[in-house]
Coordinates of C-alpha atoms in Angstrom, one line a residue:
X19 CA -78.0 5.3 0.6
X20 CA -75.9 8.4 2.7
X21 CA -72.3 7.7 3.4
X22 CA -73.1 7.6 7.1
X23 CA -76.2 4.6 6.4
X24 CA -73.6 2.7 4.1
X25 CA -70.6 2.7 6.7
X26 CA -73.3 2.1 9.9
X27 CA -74.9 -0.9 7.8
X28 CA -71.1 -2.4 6.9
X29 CA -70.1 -2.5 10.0
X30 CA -73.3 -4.4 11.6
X31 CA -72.7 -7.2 9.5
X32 CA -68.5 -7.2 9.9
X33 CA -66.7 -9.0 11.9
X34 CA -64.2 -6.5 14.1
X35 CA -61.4 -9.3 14.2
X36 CA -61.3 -10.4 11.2
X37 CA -62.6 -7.3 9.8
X38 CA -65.0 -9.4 6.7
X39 CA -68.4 -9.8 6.9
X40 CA -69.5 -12.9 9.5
X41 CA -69.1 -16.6 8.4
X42 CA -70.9 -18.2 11.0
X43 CA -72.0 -15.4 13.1
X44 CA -72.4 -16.3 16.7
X45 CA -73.5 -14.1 19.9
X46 CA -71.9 -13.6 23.0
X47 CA -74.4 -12.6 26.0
X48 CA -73.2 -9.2 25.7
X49 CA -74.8 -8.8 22.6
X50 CA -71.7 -8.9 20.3
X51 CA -71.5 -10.5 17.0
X52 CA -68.5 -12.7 15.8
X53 CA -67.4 -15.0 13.7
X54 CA -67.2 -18.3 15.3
X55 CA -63.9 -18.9 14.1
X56 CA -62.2 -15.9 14.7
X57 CA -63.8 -15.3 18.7
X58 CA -63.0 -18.8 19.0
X59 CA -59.0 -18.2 18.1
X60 CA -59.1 -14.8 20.1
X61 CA -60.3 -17.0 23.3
X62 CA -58.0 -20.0 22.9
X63 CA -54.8 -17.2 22.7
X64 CA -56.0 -15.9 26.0
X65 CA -55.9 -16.9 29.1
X66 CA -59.4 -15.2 30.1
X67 CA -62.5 -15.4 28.0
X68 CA -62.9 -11.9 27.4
X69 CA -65.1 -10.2 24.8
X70 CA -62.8 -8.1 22.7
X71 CA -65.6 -5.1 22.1
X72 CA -66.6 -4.4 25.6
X73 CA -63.9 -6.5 27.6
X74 CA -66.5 -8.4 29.5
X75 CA -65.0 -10.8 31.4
X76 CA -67.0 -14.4 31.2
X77 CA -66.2 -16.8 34.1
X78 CA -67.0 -19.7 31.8
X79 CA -66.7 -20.3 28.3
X80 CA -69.4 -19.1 26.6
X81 CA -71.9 -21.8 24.5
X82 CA -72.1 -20.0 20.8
X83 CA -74.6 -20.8 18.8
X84 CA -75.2 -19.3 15.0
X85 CA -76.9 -16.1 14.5
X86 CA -79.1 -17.1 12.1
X87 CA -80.6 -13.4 11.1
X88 CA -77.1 -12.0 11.1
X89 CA -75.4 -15.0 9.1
X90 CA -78.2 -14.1 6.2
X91 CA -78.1 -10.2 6.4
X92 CA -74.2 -11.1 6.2
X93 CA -74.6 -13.3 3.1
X94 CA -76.5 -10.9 1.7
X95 CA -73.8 -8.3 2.4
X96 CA -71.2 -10.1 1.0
X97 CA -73.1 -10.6 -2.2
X98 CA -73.5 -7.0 -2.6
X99 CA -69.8 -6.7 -1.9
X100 CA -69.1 -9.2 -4.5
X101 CA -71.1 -7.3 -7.1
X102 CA -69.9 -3.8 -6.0
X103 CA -66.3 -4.8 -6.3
X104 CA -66.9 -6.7 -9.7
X105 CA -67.3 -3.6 -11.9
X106 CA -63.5 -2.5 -10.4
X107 CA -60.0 -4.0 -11.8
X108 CA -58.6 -6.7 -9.4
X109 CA -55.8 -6.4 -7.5
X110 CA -52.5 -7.9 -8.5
X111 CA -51.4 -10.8 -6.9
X112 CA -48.7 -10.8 -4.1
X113 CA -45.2 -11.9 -5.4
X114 CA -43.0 -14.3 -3.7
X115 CA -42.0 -12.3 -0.5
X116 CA -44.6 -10.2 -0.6
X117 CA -46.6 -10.2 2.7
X118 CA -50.0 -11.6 1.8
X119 CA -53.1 -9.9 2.7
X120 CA -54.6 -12.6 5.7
X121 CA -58.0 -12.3 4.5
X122 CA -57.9 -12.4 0.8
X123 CA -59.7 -15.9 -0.1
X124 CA -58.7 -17.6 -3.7
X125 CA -55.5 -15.0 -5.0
X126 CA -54.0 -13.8 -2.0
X127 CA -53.4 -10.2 -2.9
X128 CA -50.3 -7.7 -1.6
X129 CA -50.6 -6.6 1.7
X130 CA -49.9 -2.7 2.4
X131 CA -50.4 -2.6 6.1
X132 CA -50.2 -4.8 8.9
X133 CA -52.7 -3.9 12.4
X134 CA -50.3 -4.5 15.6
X135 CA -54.0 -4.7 17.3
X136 CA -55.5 -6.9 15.1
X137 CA -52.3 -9.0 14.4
X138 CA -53.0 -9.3 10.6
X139 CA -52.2 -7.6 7.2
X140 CA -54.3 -6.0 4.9
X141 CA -54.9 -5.3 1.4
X142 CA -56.7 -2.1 0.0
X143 CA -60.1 -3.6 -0.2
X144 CA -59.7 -5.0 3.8
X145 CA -57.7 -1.9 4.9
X146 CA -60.9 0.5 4.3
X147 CA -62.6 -0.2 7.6
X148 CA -59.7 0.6 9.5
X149 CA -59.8 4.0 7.0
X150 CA -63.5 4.6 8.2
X151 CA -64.3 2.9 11.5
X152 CA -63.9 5.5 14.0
X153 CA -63.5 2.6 16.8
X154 CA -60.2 0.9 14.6
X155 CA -58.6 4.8 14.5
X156 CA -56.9 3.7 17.6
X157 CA -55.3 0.8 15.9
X158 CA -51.8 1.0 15.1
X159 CA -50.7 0.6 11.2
X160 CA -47.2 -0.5 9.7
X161 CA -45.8 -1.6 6.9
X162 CA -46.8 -4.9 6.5
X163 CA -44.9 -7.5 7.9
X164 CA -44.9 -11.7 8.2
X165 CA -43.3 -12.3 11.1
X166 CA -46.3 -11.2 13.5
X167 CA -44.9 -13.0 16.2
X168 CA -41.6 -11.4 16.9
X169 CA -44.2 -8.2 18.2
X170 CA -45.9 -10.4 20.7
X171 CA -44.7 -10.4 24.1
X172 CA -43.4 -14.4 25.1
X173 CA -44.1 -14.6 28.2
X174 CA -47.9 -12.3 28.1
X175 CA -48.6 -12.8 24.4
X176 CA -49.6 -9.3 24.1
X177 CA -48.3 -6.8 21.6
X178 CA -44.7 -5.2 22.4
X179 CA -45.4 -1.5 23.1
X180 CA -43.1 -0.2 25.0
X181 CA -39.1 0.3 25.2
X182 CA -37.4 -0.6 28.4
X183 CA -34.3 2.0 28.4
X184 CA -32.9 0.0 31.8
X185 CA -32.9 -3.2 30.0
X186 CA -33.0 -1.9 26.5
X187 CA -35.6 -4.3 25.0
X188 CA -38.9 -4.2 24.1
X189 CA -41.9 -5.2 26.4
X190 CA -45.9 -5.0 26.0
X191 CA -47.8 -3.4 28.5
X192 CA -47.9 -6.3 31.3
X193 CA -44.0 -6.4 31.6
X194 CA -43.7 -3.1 33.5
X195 CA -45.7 -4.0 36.0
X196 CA -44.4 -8.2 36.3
X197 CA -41.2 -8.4 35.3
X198 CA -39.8 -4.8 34.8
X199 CA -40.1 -3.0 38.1
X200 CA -38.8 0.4 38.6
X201 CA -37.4 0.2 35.6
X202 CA -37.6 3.3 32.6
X203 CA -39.9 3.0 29.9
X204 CA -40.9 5.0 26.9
X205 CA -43.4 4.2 24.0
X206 CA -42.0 2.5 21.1
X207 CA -42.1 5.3 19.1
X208 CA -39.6 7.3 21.2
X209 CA -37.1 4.7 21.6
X210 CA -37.2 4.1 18.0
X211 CA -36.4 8.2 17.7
X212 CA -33.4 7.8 20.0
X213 CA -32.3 4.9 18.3
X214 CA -32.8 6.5 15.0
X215 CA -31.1 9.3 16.1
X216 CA -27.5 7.6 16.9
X217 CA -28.4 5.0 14.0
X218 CA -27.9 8.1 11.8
X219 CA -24.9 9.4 13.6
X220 CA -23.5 5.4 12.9
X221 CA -24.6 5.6 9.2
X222 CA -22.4 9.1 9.1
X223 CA -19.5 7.7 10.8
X224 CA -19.2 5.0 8.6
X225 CA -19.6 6.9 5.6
X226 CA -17.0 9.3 7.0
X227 CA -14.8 6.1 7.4
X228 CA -15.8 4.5 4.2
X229 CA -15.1 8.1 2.5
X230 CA -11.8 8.3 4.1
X231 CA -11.0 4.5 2.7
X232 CA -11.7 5.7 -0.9
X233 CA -9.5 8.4 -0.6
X234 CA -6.5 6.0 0.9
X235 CA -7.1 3.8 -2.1
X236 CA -6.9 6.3 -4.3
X237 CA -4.0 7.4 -2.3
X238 CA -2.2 4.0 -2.8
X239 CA -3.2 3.9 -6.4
X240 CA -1.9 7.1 -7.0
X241 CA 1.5 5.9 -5.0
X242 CA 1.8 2.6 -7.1
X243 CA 1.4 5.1 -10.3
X244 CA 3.9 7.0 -9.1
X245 CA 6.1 4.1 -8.3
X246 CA 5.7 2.3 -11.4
X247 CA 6.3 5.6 -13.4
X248 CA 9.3 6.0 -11.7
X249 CA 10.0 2.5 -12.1
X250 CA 9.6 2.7 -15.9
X251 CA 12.3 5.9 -15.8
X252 CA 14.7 4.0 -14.3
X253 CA 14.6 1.4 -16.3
X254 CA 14.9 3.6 -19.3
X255 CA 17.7 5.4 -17.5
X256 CA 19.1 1.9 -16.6
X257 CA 18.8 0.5 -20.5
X258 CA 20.4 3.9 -22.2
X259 CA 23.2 3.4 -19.3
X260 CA 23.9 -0.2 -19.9
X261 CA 23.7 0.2 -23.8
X262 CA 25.9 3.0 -24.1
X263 CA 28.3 0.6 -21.7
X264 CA 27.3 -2.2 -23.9
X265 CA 28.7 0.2 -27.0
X266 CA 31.6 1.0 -25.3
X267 CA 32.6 -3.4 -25.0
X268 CA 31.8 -3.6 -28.4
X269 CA 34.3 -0.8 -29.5
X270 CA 37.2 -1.8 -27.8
X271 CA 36.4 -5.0 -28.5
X272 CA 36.4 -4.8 -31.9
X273 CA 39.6 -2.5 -31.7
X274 CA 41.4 -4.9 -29.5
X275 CA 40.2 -7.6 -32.6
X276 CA 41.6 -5.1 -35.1
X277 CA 45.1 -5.0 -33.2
X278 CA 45.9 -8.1 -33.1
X279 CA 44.8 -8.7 -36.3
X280 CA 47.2 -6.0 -38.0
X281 CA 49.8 -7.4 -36.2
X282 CA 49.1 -10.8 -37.9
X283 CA 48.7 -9.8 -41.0
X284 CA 52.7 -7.4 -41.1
X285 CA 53.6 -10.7 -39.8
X286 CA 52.0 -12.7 -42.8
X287 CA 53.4 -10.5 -45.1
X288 CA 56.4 -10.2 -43.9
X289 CA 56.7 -14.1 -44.3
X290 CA 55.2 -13.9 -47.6
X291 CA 58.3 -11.5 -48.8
X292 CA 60.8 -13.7 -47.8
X293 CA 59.4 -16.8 -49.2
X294 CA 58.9 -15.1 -52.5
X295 CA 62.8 -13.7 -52.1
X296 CA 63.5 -17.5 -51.0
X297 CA 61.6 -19.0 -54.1
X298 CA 63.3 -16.6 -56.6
X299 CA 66.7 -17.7 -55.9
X300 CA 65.5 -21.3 -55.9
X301 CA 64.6 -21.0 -58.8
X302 CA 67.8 -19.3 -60.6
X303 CA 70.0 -21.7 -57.7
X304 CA 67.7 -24.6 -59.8
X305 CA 68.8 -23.4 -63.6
X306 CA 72.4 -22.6 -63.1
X307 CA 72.3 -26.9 -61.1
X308 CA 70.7 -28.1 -64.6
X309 CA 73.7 -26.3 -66.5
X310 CA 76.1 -27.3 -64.5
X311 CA 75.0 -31.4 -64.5
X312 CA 74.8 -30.9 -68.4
X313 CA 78.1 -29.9 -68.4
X314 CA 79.5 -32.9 -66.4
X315 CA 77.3 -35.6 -68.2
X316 CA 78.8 -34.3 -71.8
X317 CA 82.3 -36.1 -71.0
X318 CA 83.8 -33.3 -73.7
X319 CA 86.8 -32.5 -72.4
X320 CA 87.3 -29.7 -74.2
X321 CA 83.6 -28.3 -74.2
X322 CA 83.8 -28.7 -70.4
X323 CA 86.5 -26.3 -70.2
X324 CA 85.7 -23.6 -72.4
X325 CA 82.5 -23.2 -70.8
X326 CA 83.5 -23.3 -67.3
X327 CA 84.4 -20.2 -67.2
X328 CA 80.6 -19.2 -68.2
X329 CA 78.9 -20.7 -65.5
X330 CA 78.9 -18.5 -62.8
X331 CA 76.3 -19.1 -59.4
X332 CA 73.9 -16.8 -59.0
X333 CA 73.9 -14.1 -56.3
X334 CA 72.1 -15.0 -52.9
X335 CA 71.5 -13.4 -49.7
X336 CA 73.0 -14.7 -46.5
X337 CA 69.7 -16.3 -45.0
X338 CA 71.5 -17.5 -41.9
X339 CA 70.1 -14.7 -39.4
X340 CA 66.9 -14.0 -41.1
X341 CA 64.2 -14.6 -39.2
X342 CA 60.4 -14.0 -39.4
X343 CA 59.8 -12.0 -36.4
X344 CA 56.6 -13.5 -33.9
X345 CA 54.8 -10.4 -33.3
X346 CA 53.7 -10.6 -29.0
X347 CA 50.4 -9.8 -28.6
X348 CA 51.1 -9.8 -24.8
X349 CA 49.8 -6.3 -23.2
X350 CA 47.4 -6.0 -25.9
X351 CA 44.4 -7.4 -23.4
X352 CA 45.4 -5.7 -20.6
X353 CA 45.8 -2.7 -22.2
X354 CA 42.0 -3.0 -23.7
X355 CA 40.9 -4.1 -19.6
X356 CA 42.6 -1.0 -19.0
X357 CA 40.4 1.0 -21.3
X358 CA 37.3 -0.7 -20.2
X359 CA 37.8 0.3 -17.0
X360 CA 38.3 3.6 -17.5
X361 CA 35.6 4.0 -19.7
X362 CA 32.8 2.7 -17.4
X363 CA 34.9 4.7 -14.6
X364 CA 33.6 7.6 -16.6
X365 CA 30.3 6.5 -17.3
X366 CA 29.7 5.6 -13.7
X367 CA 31.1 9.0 -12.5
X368 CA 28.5 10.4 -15.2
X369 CA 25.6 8.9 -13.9
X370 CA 26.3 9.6 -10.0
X371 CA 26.3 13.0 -10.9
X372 CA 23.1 12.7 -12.9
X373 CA 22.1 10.5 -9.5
X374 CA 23.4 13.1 -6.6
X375 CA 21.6 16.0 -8.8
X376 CA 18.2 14.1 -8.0
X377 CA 18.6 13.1 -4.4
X378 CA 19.8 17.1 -3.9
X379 CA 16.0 17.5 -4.3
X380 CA 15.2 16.2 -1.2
X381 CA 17.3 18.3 0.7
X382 CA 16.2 20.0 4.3
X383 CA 16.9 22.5 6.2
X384 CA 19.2 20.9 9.8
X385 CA 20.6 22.8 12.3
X386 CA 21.7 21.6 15.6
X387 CA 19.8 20.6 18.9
X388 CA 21.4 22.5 22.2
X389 CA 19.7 20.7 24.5
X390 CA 21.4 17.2 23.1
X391 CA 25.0 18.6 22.9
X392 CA 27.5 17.1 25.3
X393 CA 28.8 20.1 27.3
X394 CA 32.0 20.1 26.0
X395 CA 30.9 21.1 22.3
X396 CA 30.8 24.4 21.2
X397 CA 27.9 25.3 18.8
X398 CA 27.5 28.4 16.7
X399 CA 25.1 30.9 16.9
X400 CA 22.9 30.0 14.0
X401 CA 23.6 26.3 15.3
X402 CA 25.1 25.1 11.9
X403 CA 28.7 24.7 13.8
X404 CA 29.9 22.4 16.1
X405 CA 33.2 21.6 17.5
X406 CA 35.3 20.1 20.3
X407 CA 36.3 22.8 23.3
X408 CA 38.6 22.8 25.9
X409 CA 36.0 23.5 29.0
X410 CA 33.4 21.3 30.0
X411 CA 30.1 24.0 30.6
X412 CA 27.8 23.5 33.4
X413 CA 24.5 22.2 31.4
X414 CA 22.0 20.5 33.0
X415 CA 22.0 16.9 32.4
X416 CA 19.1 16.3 30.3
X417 CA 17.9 12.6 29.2
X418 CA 18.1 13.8 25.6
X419 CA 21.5 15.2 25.8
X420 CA 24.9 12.9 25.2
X421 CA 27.3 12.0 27.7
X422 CA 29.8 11.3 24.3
X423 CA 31.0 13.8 22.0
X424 CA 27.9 14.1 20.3
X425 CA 24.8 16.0 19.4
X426 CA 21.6 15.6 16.8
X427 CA 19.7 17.7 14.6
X428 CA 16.6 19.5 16.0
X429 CA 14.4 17.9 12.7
X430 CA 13.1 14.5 13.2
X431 CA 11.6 12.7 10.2
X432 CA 9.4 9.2 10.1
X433 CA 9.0 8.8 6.3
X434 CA 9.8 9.6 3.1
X435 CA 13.4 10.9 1.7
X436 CA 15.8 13.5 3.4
X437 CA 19.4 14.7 2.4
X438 CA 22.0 16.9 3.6
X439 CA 25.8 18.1 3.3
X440 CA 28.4 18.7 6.0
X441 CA 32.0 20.2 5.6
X442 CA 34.5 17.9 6.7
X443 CA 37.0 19.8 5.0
X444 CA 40.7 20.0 7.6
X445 CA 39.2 17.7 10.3
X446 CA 41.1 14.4 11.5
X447 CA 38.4 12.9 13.2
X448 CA 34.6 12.9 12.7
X449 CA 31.2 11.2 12.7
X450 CA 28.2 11.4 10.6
X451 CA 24.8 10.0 10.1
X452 CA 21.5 9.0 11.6
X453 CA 20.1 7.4 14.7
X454 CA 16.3 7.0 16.1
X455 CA 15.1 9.1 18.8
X456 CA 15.1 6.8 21.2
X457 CA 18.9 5.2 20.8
X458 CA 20.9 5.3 23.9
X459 CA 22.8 8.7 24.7
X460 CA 24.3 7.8 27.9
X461 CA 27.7 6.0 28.8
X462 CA 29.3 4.0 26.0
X463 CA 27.7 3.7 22.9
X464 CA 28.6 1.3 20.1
X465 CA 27.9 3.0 16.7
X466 CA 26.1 0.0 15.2
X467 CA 22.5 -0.1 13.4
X468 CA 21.5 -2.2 15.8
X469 CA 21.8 -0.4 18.4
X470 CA 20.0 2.5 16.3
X471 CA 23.2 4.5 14.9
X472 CA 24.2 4.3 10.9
X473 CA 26.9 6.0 10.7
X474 CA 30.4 7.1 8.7
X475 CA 33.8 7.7 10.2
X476 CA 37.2 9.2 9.5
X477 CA 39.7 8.4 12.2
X478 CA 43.7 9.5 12.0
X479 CA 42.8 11.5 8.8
X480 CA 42.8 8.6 6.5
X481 CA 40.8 5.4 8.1
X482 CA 37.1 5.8 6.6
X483 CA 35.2 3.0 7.9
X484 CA 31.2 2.1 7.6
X485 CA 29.7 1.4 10.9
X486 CA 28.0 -1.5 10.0
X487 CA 29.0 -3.9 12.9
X488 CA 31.7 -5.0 12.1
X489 CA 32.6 -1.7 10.4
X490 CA 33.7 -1.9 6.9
X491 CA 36.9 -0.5 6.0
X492 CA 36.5 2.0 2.8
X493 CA 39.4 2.7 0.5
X494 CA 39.0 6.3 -1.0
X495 CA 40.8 7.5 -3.7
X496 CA 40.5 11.0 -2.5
X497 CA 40.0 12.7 0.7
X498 CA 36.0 13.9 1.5
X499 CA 35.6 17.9 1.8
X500 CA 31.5 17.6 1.8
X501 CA 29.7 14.9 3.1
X502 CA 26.5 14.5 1.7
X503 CA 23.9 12.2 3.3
X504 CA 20.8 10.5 2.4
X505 CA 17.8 8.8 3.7
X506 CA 14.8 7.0 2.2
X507 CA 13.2 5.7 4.6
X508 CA 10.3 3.6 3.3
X509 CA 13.6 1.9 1.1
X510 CA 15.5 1.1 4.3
X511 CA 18.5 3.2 2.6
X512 CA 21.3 5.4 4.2
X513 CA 24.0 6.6 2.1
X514 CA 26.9 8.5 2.0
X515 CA 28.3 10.4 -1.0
X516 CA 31.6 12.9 -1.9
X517 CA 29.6 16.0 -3.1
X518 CA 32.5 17.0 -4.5
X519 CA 33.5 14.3 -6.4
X520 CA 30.0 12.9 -7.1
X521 CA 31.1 9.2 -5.8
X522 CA 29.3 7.0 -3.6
X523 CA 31.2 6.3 -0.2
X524 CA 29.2 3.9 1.4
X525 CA 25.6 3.0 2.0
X526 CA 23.2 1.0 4.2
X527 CA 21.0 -1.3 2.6
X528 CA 18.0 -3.4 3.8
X529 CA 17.3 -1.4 6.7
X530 CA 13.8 -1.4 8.6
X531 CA 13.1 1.8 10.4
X532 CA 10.4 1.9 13.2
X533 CA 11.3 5.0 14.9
X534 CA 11.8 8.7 14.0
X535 CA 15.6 9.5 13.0
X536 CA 17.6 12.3 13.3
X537 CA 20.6 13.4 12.2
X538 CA 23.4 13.0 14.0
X539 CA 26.7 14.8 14.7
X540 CA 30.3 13.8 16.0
X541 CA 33.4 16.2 15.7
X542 CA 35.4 14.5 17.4
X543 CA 38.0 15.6 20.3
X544 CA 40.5 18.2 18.9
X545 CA 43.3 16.6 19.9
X546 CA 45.7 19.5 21.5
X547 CA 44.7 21.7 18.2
X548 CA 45.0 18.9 15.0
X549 CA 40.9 18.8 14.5
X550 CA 39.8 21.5 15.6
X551 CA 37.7 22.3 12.5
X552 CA 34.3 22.6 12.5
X553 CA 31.7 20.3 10.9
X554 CA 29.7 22.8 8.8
X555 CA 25.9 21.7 8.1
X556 CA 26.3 23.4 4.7
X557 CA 23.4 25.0 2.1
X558 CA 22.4 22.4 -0.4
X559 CA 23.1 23.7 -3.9
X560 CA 19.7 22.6 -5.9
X561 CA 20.3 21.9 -9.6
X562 CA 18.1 23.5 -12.0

């Protein structure tokens, strides 16, 4: 039999719903053949008896009655079928949530297409008609899937074919015209393009955003490392330090110990000596006693007197003033305090050198802002100058610029650590620090952090004072030249340092910055001539 005879001879004796050869093969009056089953399921779905070959429209439901002819050629067919297909492996079957193939009878077999037209899913051996029928090209074939329903229209139980762009759902062919008017449509097919399309641009996005959250944690992993590296070095730095101060204790402890031990033992000796002296003439004081009661018990007159003159006392010394001298240990503390102190003095003054030398990294680059100056400053040229005139300019009053005597850096900074030094050298008067960029520059201002200022001040040549609100009067055993100040501002730290000396002069702890800060600048009035030094943003010298 020809290709052409075998598929024309299949498809007289197959049902076109269910796509199987008949089982119970009943006639409509338009001469199509169906299973009674399936035609009666197709006509109890719909509304209208129709036939679903020709779309004959039948006022009344049909009576069916069995083909007889047709239900024996089918038999027959399916027999052949049977045979045919016996010589080939079988499929395997479907897994659990697999879609099963709907007309696979004993193992239901994988499905690897579902028909939208048909409304069922096929395996391999019931997808070939819909391979070969020229009338099931038209039928439109998906992956499979169970859930059949979802596609149908609720409210005409037809398939959904169409995208609604107005409404941006799907719709079957019936909604357009009931339920839908005027509104845009576009087959399936080019909605699911569009949708695709910004699906895609979603999926990049979100891998942009899912690339850039790998980087920030490697980012913050690569900041702990850091952190706990630097942690670990100053601990080490911290253990050498307080080891070498723990050495220091135990060495003028021990010579303190050794002190007041020498001293005991010259005492102790000392002692010793004269109770030996002591003992000695005891001893002779003793024998000369015995000779002298021997010569009184004899009662010989005459022996008594020629031996009087023999006995003679032994020498002595004079013991009335001698004294063992308590040696005073008093002083001897004080005096090893004293040392203590002056050693760890030196060890501290070690380390905040070792200390300044690392913060000197993070110096910038300030020079002064213009437009914040109050008119009555006088900046230099390179605007690393600034000091107190005698004429007020005519500057326009900007919001940025300070009614005070006062002006700020041009650089701004939000985060991480900053330093720089300022000559204070000859000046009576002066402020130094930070405030935020949006801290009040008009009227009176109260140099206190809370109202967005951290700041240092000399006033009268000698009062230093942190303006911590209160301010915090600071007892310096020398006089500033060079200012040095520093800011970390994750830490919440401002501090102040003698470059010169290397000593700490005050610092602001436990700070929490929300804003950008900028240096900040006060030279105070000149006072008819006594400050009128500049304050001198000086060059940072790096160390090696």
């Amino acid at each position: 039999m020809s290709a052409a005879s075998r598929l024309q001879s299949e498809d007289q004796f197959m049902c076109s719903i269910c796509l199987d050869a008949f089982t119970d093969p009943v006639s409509t009056s338009c001469g199509h053949n169906f299973c009674r089953t399936c035609i009666t399921q197709h006509w109890n779905s719909n509304i209208q008896c129709v036939c679903p070959l020709c779309n004959k429209v039948f006022r009344k439901r049909p009576k069916l009655d069995v083909n007889t002819f047709i239900s024996e050629m089918a038999a027959e067919f399916r027999l052949s079928t049977k045979n045919k297909a016996s010589g080939r492996s079988e499929e395997p079957a479907a897994k659990p949530g697999e879609v099963q193939c709907d007309f696979c009878t004993g193992t239901k077999v994988k499905a690897i297409k579902t028909c939208l037209k048909c409304e069922a899913s096929y395996c391999q051996t019931h997808l070939e008609p819909h391979l070969k029928l020229a009338r099931l090209e038209s039928h439109l074939l998906i992956h499979p899937v169970d859930n059949l329903e979802d596609r149908m229209c609720k409210t005409h139980n037809k398939p959904l074919e169409l995208f609604c762009k107005t409404d941006q759902t799907c719709v079957c062919s019936l909604c357009p015209v009931l339920d839908h008017k005027n509104h845009e449509f576009v087959p399936l097919k080019e909605g699911y393009e569009g949708k695709k399309a910004k699906l895609e641009k979603t999926v990049a996005e979100i891998q942009q955003k899912m690339q850039q959250r790998r980087l920030k944690i490697q980012e913050i992993n690569q900041s702990e490392k850091l952190s706990s590296e630097a942690a670990d070095r100053k601990k080490a730095e911290g253990l050498q330090m307080f080891t070498t101060l723990k050495q220091h204790v135990e060495d003028i402890q021990a010579d303190f110990m050794e002190t007041v031990e020498e001293k005991q033992k010259s005492t102790k000796k000392q002692a010793e000596d004269f109770i030996k002296e002591l003992q000695q003439e005891l001893s002779e004081l003793t024998v000369t006693a015995a000779e002298v009661e021997k010569l009184l018990l004899s009662g010989d007159y005459l022996h008594l007197l020629q031996g009087f003159s023999s006995i003679n006392a032994p020498p002595t010394k004079d013991w009335t003033q001698v004294r063992v001298h308590h040696r005073s240990h008093e002083g001897s503390m004080e005096k090893a305090v004293a040392q203590l102190e002056e050693t760890i003095s030196k060890e501290v003054k070690k380390l905040l050198k070792v200390e300044l030398k690392k913060i000197q990294q993070f110096a910038v680059d300030v020079t002064l802002d213009p437009d914040t100056a109050n008119p009555e400053l006088i900046l230099s040229d390179d605007e690393k100058q600034v000091y107190h005139g005698d004429v007020r300019k005519n500057l326009p009053d900007k919001p940025q610029r300070f009614e005070t005597i006062g002006v700020l850096g041009k650089q701004s900074f939000s985060s991480g650590r900053f330093y720089f030094e300022v000559q204070v050298k000859g000046k009576t008067d002066w402020d130094l620090g930070v405030t935020t960029e949006t801290s009040n520059r008009k009227g009176i201002i109260t140099l206190r952090p809370q109202h967005g200022y951290w700041n240092l001040w000399l006033r009268d040549r000698n009062e230093y004072r942190g303006c911590a609100g209160p301010s915090v009067l600071l007892s310096l055993k020398s006089k500033p030249e060079k200012v040095g100040v520093f800011v970390d501002y994750e830490e919440g730290l401002v501090s102040f340092y003698d470059v010169d000396a290397a000593a700490l002069i005050f610092s602001f702890t436990g700070c929490s910055f929300t804003h950008k800060l900028l240096p900040f600048f006060c030279p105070g009035f000149n006072h008819g001539g006594t400050n009128t030094a500049p304050l001198i943003i000086s060059a940072v010298s790096h160390p090696e």
